[in-house]
Amino acid sequence: MKFNTKTIHGGQEHDKAYGAVMPPIYQTSTYAQSTPGGHKGYEYSRTHNPTRNALENAFASIENGNFGLAFGSGLAAIDAIIKLLKPGDEVVSTNDLYGGTYRLFTKIYEAFGIKFHFIGMENADKIENYVNNNTKLIWVETPTNPMLNIIDIKAVSKVAKKHNILLAVDNTFATPYLQKPLDLGADIVMHSATKYLGGHSDVVMGALVVKNKELADRLYFIQNASGAICGPQDSFLVLRGIKTLHVRMQRHCENGKAVAEFLANHPKIEKVYWPGFETHPNHEIAKSQMDDFGGMLSFTTKGNDYDASVKIVEKLKIFTLAESLGGVESLSGHPASMTHASIPKEEREKTGVVDSLIRLSVGIEDIDDLINDLKQALG
Ligand SMILES: *Cc1c(COP(=O)(O)O)cnc(C)c1O
């Protein structure tokens, strides 16, 4: 089955009771047993729920994995991965990563005796400098947020395999429409399904997909034992979202490219960060591991003025000023005052998050309206 068919049919079967084409929302916590242990595969909804299982099968299918797991949020999914580790273990992670992931690692898990090294991974050879016998996990986010750096998943997976370390990739920005980390050598792929997989900004959810049965069993154990699962209603919504992932992503990519090119030619713009440009430092890697370049981009304005950028995001009308990304509607964000406000100015500027940086999640509206909105806001 090809990807554009998998999004609609992958891992799915018609409802056994009445042939419903969409999986019913099994809004139940428990299941009747005819005799103790005499059930139909479902005992309690923290452990299993038919609607959630349908979604988990869809996750596995679109990422070319064998096992999918759904969680109450993207961070709950990351939390389950870190619970594979024990005190004394070490993690090597990309340094330009989602703020909530950084917070979970440093503010929660460092206190449990897990050590994290945050490094730039544009050059995969550098990773080995941080690897020792305690290293159990490499954490990669690519493209990164908000600087749109690209990390070579295949090159990192070679290092991980050589030292027998798990490699997990946060595939939230790219989605499996553009990039399939398991095919490139990753052991675990993670999603904030809140973003493109759900796609309509109406649900918070996380996903994991793996190929290996033993690893899947360990993660299912953690999912059930820790209990950070999602409900059947949310499972239904994300399953419905996935059915249009490929058509949405196609338009996100087209609009993203048009907006990137418009901004690059605008006299007030200093720099546009978008991996589709040949001048992007990791363009060749992006081209080799992604099928297109996505709808996320960031830019700075000439003069690098904090207040001028705040004005721009205030003046945008179709681009809504809001946290999050990946929905059908276009969103804008000003990292220095929003997502990265808690990081000291010098620290955030080291990774490129300067005062004027604006991040856009380009939606699937008519491109003329999006360009005109940017024109008036910049004008
Ligand atoms: C949003 C996001 C997360 C966290 O997911 P939640 O669903 O908000 O918990 C993790 N990684 C990336 C790249 C994200 O954009």
mmCIF file with all atom_site columns, C-alpha atoms in Angstrom, residues 56-177:
data_model
loop_
_atom_site.group_PDB
_atom_site.id
_atom_site.type_symbol
_atom_site.label_atom_id
_atom_site.label_alt_id
_atom_site.label_comp_id
_atom_site.label_asym_id
_atom_site.label_entity_id
_atom_site.label_seq_id
_atom_site.pdbx_PDB_ins_code
_atom_site.Cartn_x
_atom_site.Cartn_y
_atom_site.Cartn_z
_atom_site.occupancy
_atom_site.B_iso_or_equiv
_atom_site.pdbx_formal_charge
_atom_site.auth_seq_id
_atom_site.auth_comp_id
_atom_site.auth_asym_id
_atom_site.auth_atom_id
_atom_site.pdbx_PDB_model_num
ATOM 1   C CA . GLU A 1 56  ? -2.463 3.171  17.058 1.00 0.00 ? 56  GLU A CA 1
ATOM 2   C CA . ASN A 1 57  ? -2.609 0.846  14.048 1.00 0.00 ? 57  ASN A CA 1
ATOM 3   C CA . ALA A 1 58  ? -2.897 3.881  11.766 1.00 0.00 ? 58  ALA A CA 1
ATOM 4   C CA . PHE A 1 59  ? 0.149  5.496  13.434 1.00 0.00 ? 59  PHE A CA 1
ATOM 5   C CA . ALA A 1 60  ? 2.170  2.305  12.854 1.00 0.00 ? 60  ALA A CA 1
ATOM 6   C CA . SER A 1 61  ? 1.057  2.068  9.234  1.00 0.00 ? 61  SER A CA 1
ATOM 7   C CA . ILE A 1 62  ? 1.900  5.626  8.122  1.00 0.00 ? 62  ILE A CA 1
ATOM 8   C CA . GLU A 1 63  ? 5.354  5.532  9.783  1.00 0.00 ? 63  GLU A CA 1
ATOM 9   C CA . ASN A 1 64  ? 6.257  2.121  8.266  1.00 0.00 ? 64  ASN A CA 1
ATOM 10  C CA . GLY A 1 65  ? 6.472  0.615  11.762 1.00 0.00 ? 65  GLY A CA 1
ATOM 11  C CA . ASN A 1 66  ? 4.902  -2.451 13.341 1.00 0.00 ? 66  ASN A CA 1
ATOM 12  C CA . PHE A 1 67  ? 3.563  -1.050 16.615 1.00 0.00 ? 67  PHE A CA 1
ATOM 13  C CA . GLY A 1 68  ? 1.888  2.278  17.440 1.00 0.00 ? 68  GLY A CA 1
ATOM 14  C CA . LEU A 1 69  ? 1.105  3.823  20.815 1.00 0.00 ? 69  LEU A CA 1
ATOM 15  C CA . ALA A 1 70  ? -1.124 6.828  21.530 1.00 0.00 ? 70  ALA A CA 1
ATOM 16  C CA . PHE A 1 71  ? -0.672 9.122  24.539 1.00 0.00 ? 71  PHE A CA 1
ATOM 17  C CA . GLY A 1 72  ? -2.479 12.062 26.115 1.00 0.00 ? 72  GLY A CA 1
ATOM 18  C CA . SER A 1 73  ? 0.060  14.533 24.669 1.00 0.00 ? 73  SER A CA 1
ATOM 19  C CA . GLY A 1 74  ? 3.347  14.665 22.794 1.00 0.00 ? 74  GLY A CA 1
ATOM 20  C CA . LEU A 1 75  ? 5.167  15.225 26.077 1.00 0.00 ? 75  LEU A CA 1
ATOM 21  C CA . ALA A 1 76  ? 3.477  12.162 27.612 1.00 0.00 ? 76  ALA A CA 1
ATOM 22  C CA . ALA A 1 77  ? 4.862  10.147 24.680 1.00 0.00 ? 77  ALA A CA 1
ATOM 23  C CA . ILE A 1 78  ? 8.398  11.513 25.263 1.00 0.00 ? 78  ILE A CA 1
ATOM 24  C CA . ASP A 1 79  ? 7.980  10.836 28.990 1.00 0.00 ? 79  ASP A CA 1
ATOM 25  C CA . ALA A 1 80  ? 7.291  7.156  28.201 1.00 0.00 ? 80  ALA A CA 1
ATOM 26  C CA . ILE A 1 81  ? 10.533 6.932  26.200 1.00 0.00 ? 81  ILE A CA 1
ATOM 27  C CA . ILE A 1 82  ? 12.621 8.387  29.047 1.00 0.00 ? 82  ILE A CA 1
ATOM 28  C CA . LYS A 1 83  ? 11.017 5.843  31.409 1.00 0.00 ? 83  LYS A CA 1
ATOM 29  C CA . LEU A 1 84  ? 12.921 3.162  29.466 1.00 0.00 ? 84  LEU A CA 1
ATOM 30  C CA . LEU A 1 85  ? 16.036 4.555  31.220 1.00 0.00 ? 85  LEU A CA 1
ATOM 31  C CA . LYS A 1 86  ? 17.322 4.311  34.787 1.00 0.00 ? 86  LYS A CA 1
ATOM 32  C CA . PRO A 1 87  ? 19.410 6.534  37.085 1.00 0.00 ? 87  PRO A CA 1
ATOM 33  C CA . GLY A 1 88  ? 22.978 6.854  35.792 1.00 0.00 ? 88  GLY A CA 1
ATOM 34  C CA . ASP A 1 89  ? 21.965 6.554  32.149 1.00 0.00 ? 89  ASP A CA 1
ATOM 35  C CA . GLU A 1 90  ? 22.926 9.321  29.741 1.00 0.00 ? 90  GLU A CA 1
ATOM 36  C CA . VAL A 1 91  ? 21.160 10.885 26.771 1.00 0.00 ? 91  VAL A CA 1
ATOM 37  C CA . VAL A 1 92  ? 22.675 12.838 23.884 1.00 0.00 ? 92  VAL A CA 1
ATOM 38  C CA . SER A 1 93  ? 20.119 15.279 22.482 1.00 0.00 ? 93  SER A CA 1
ATOM 39  C CA . THR A 1 94  ? 19.939 17.951 19.797 1.00 0.00 ? 94  THR A CA 1
ATOM 40  C CA . ASN A 1 95  ? 20.368 21.416 21.346 1.00 0.00 ? 95  ASN A CA 1
ATOM 41  C CA . ASP A 1 96  ? 17.794 23.293 19.222 1.00 0.00 ? 96  ASP A CA 1
ATOM 42  C CA . LEU A 1 97  ? 14.649 21.507 20.341 1.00 0.00 ? 97  LEU A CA 1
ATOM 43  C CA . TYR A 1 98  ? 11.075 21.968 21.471 1.00 0.00 ? 98  TYR A CA 1
ATOM 44  C CA . GLY A 1 99  ? 11.095 23.913 24.755 1.00 0.00 ? 99  GLY A CA 1
ATOM 45  C CA . GLY A 1 100 ? 8.761  21.480 26.516 1.00 0.00 ? 100 GLY A CA 1
ATOM 46  C CA . THR A 1 101 ? 11.071 18.576 25.711 1.00 0.00 ? 101 THR A CA 1
ATOM 47  C CA . TYR A 1 102 ? 14.034 20.494 27.144 1.00 0.00 ? 102 TYR A CA 1
ATOM 48  C CA . ARG A 1 103 ? 11.975 21.296 30.259 1.00 0.00 ? 103 ARG A CA 1
ATOM 49  C CA . LEU A 1 104 ? 10.950 17.636 30.746 1.00 0.00 ? 104 LEU A CA 1
ATOM 50  C CA . PHE A 1 105 ? 14.558 16.455 30.388 1.00 0.00 ? 105 PHE A CA 1
ATOM 51  C CA . THR A 1 106 ? 16.199 19.069 32.622 1.00 0.00 ? 106 THR A CA 1
ATOM 52  C CA . LYS A 1 107 ? 13.517 19.957 35.181 1.00 0.00 ? 107 LYS A CA 1
ATOM 53  C CA . ILE A 1 108 ? 12.047 16.486 35.745 1.00 0.00 ? 108 ILE A CA 1
ATOM 54  C CA . TYR A 1 109 ? 14.468 13.756 34.711 1.00 0.00 ? 109 TYR A CA 1
ATOM 55  C CA . GLU A 1 110 ? 17.814 15.263 35.738 1.00 0.00 ? 110 GLU A CA 1
ATOM 56  C CA . ALA A 1 111 ? 16.482 15.040 39.316 1.00 0.00 ? 111 ALA A CA 1
ATOM 57  C CA . PHE A 1 112 ? 16.036 11.277 38.790 1.00 0.00 ? 112 PHE A CA 1
ATOM 58  C CA . GLY A 1 113 ? 19.744 10.918 37.978 1.00 0.00 ? 113 GLY A CA 1
ATOM 59  C CA . ILE A 1 114 ? 19.596 10.885 34.174 1.00 0.00 ? 114 ILE A CA 1
ATOM 60  C CA . LYS A 1 115 ? 22.247 13.007 32.468 1.00 0.00 ? 115 LYS A CA 1
ATOM 61  C CA . PHE A 1 116 ? 21.525 14.948 29.262 1.00 0.00 ? 116 PHE A CA 1
ATOM 62  C CA . HIS A 1 117 ? 24.057 16.372 26.801 1.00 0.00 ? 117 HIS A CA 1
ATOM 63  C CA . PHE A 1 118 ? 22.610 19.001 24.446 1.00 0.00 ? 118 PHE A CA 1
ATOM 64  C CA . ILE A 1 119 ? 24.719 19.368 21.319 1.00 0.00 ? 119 ILE A CA 1
ATOM 65  C CA . GLY A 1 120 ? 24.533 20.580 17.730 1.00 0.00 ? 120 GLY A CA 1
ATOM 66  C CA . MET A 1 121 ? 24.185 17.456 15.548 1.00 0.00 ? 121 MET A CA 1
ATOM 67  C CA . GLU A 1 122 ? 24.592 18.998 12.083 1.00 0.00 ? 122 GLU A CA 1
ATOM 68  C CA . ASN A 1 123 ? 27.863 17.069 12.102 1.00 0.00 ? 123 ASN A CA 1
ATOM 69  C CA . ALA A 1 124 ? 27.024 13.522 13.288 1.00 0.00 ? 124 ALA A CA 1
ATOM 70  C CA . ASP A 1 125 ? 30.708 12.692 13.995 1.00 0.00 ? 125 ASP A CA 1
ATOM 71  C CA . LYS A 1 126 ? 30.581 15.086 16.955 1.00 0.00 ? 126 LYS A CA 1
ATOM 72  C CA . ILE A 1 127 ? 28.109 12.818 18.770 1.00 0.00 ? 127 ILE A CA 1
ATOM 73  C CA . GLU A 1 128 ? 30.762 10.201 19.591 1.00 0.00 ? 128 GLU A CA 1
ATOM 74  C CA . ASN A 1 129 ? 32.573 12.750 21.802 1.00 0.00 ? 129 ASN A CA 1
ATOM 75  C CA . TYR A 1 130 ? 29.590 12.552 24.161 1.00 0.00 ? 130 TYR A CA 1
ATOM 76  C CA . VAL A 1 131 ? 29.046 8.774  24.054 1.00 0.00 ? 131 VAL A CA 1
ATOM 77  C CA . ASN A 1 132 ? 30.218 6.453  26.858 1.00 0.00 ? 132 ASN A CA 1
ATOM 78  C CA . ASN A 1 133 ? 29.085 3.164  28.388 1.00 0.00 ? 133 ASN A CA 1
ATOM 79  C CA . ASN A 1 134 ? 26.175 4.885  30.138 1.00 0.00 ? 134 ASN A CA 1
ATOM 80  C CA . THR A 1 135 ? 24.740 6.406  26.954 1.00 0.00 ? 135 THR A CA 1
ATOM 81  C CA . LYS A 1 136 ? 21.389 4.731  26.297 1.00 0.00 ? 136 LYS A CA 1
ATOM 82  C CA . LEU A 1 137 ? 19.485 7.158  24.069 1.00 0.00 ? 137 LEU A CA 1
ATOM 83  C CA . ILE A 1 138 ? 20.094 9.671  21.284 1.00 0.00 ? 138 ILE A CA 1
ATOM 84  C CA . TRP A 1 139 ? 17.290 12.218 20.914 1.00 0.00 ? 139 TRP A CA 1
ATOM 85  C CA . VAL A 1 140 ? 16.895 13.949 17.561 1.00 0.00 ? 140 VAL A CA 1
ATOM 86  C CA . GLU A 1 141 ? 14.433 16.604 16.447 1.00 0.00 ? 141 GLU A CA 1
ATOM 87  C CA . THR A 1 142 ? 14.586 17.465 12.722 1.00 0.00 ? 142 THR A CA 1
ATOM 88  C CA . PRO A 1 143 ? 13.729 19.943 11.280 1.00 0.00 ? 143 PRO A CA 1
ATOM 89  C CA . THR A 1 144 ? 14.410 21.799 14.531 1.00 0.00 ? 144 THR A CA 1
ATOM 90  C CA . ASN A 1 145 ? 12.195 24.390 16.156 1.00 0.00 ? 145 ASN A CA 1
ATOM 91  C CA . PRO A 1 146 ? 12.298 27.296 15.464 1.00 0.00 ? 146 PRO A CA 1
ATOM 92  C CA . MET A 1 147 ? 15.553 27.468 13.429 1.00 0.00 ? 147 MET A CA 1
ATOM 93  C CA . LEU A 1 148 ? 14.683 24.751 10.860 1.00 0.00 ? 148 LEU A CA 1
ATOM 94  C CA . ASN A 1 149 ? 18.092 23.060 11.120 1.00 0.00 ? 149 ASN A CA 1
ATOM 95  C CA . ILE A 1 150 ? 18.273 19.632 9.522  1.00 0.00 ? 150 ILE A CA 1
ATOM 96  C CA . ILE A 1 151 ? 19.956 16.626 11.105 1.00 0.00 ? 151 ILE A CA 1
ATOM 97  C CA . ASP A 1 152 ? 21.112 13.644 9.050  1.00 0.00 ? 152 ASP A CA 1
ATOM 98  C CA . ILE A 1 153 ? 19.072 10.790 10.589 1.00 0.00 ? 153 ILE A CA 1
ATOM 99  C CA . LYS A 1 154 ? 20.947 8.074  8.679  1.00 0.00 ? 154 LYS A CA 1
ATOM 100 C CA . ALA A 1 155 ? 24.341 9.375  9.835  1.00 0.00 ? 155 ALA A CA 1
ATOM 101 C CA . VAL A 1 156 ? 23.166 9.616  13.462 1.00 0.00 ? 156 VAL A CA 1
ATOM 102 C CA . SER A 1 157 ? 21.685 6.108  13.281 1.00 0.00 ? 157 SER A CA 1
ATOM 103 C CA . LYS A 1 158 ? 25.088 4.741  12.227 1.00 0.00 ? 158 LYS A CA 1
ATOM 104 C CA . VAL A 1 159 ? 26.609 6.140  15.431 1.00 0.00 ? 159 VAL A CA 1
ATOM 105 C CA . ALA A 1 160 ? 23.676 4.792  17.491 1.00 0.00 ? 160 ALA A CA 1
ATOM 106 C CA . LYS A 1 161 ? 23.968 1.290  15.990 1.00 0.00 ? 161 LYS A CA 1
ATOM 107 C CA . LYS A 1 162 ? 27.750 1.181  16.402 1.00 0.00 ? 162 LYS A CA 1
ATOM 108 C CA . HIS A 1 163 ? 27.400 1.824  20.153 1.00 0.00 ? 163 HIS A CA 1
ATOM 109 C CA . ASN A 1 164 ? 24.124 -0.073 20.630 1.00 0.00 ? 164 ASN A CA 1
ATOM 110 C CA . ILE A 1 165 ? 22.198 3.064  21.672 1.00 0.00 ? 165 ILE A CA 1
ATOM 111 C CA . LEU A 1 166 ? 18.484 3.670  21.031 1.00 0.00 ? 166 LEU A CA 1
ATOM 112 C CA . LEU A 1 167 ? 17.734 6.439  18.533 1.00 0.00 ? 167 LEU A CA 1
ATOM 113 C CA . ALA A 1 168 ? 14.461 8.354  18.915 1.00 0.00 ? 168 ALA A CA 1
ATOM 114 C CA . VAL A 1 169 ? 13.340 10.991 16.403 1.00 0.00 ? 169 VAL A CA 1
ATOM 115 C CA . ASP A 1 170 ? 10.705 13.670 17.022 1.00 0.00 ? 170 ASP A CA 1
ATOM 116 C CA . ASN A 1 171 ? 9.012  13.728 13.601 1.00 0.00 ? 171 ASN A CA 1
ATOM 117 C CA . THR A 1 172 ? 6.391  16.354 14.486 1.00 0.00 ? 172 THR A CA 1
ATOM 118 C CA . PHE A 1 173 ? 7.552  19.047 12.014 1.00 0.00 ? 173 PHE A CA 1
ATOM 119 C CA . ALA A 1 174 ? 8.094  16.772 9.015  1.00 0.00 ? 174 ALA A CA 1
ATOM 120 C CA . THR A 1 175 ? 5.339  14.147 9.434  1.00 0.00 ? 175 THR A CA 1
ATOM 121 C CA . PRO A 1 176 ? 5.668  10.766 7.687  1.00 0.00 ? 176 PRO A CA 1
ATOM 122 C CA . TYR A 1 177 ? 4.439  12.454 4.486  1.00 0.00 ? 177 TYR A CA 1
#
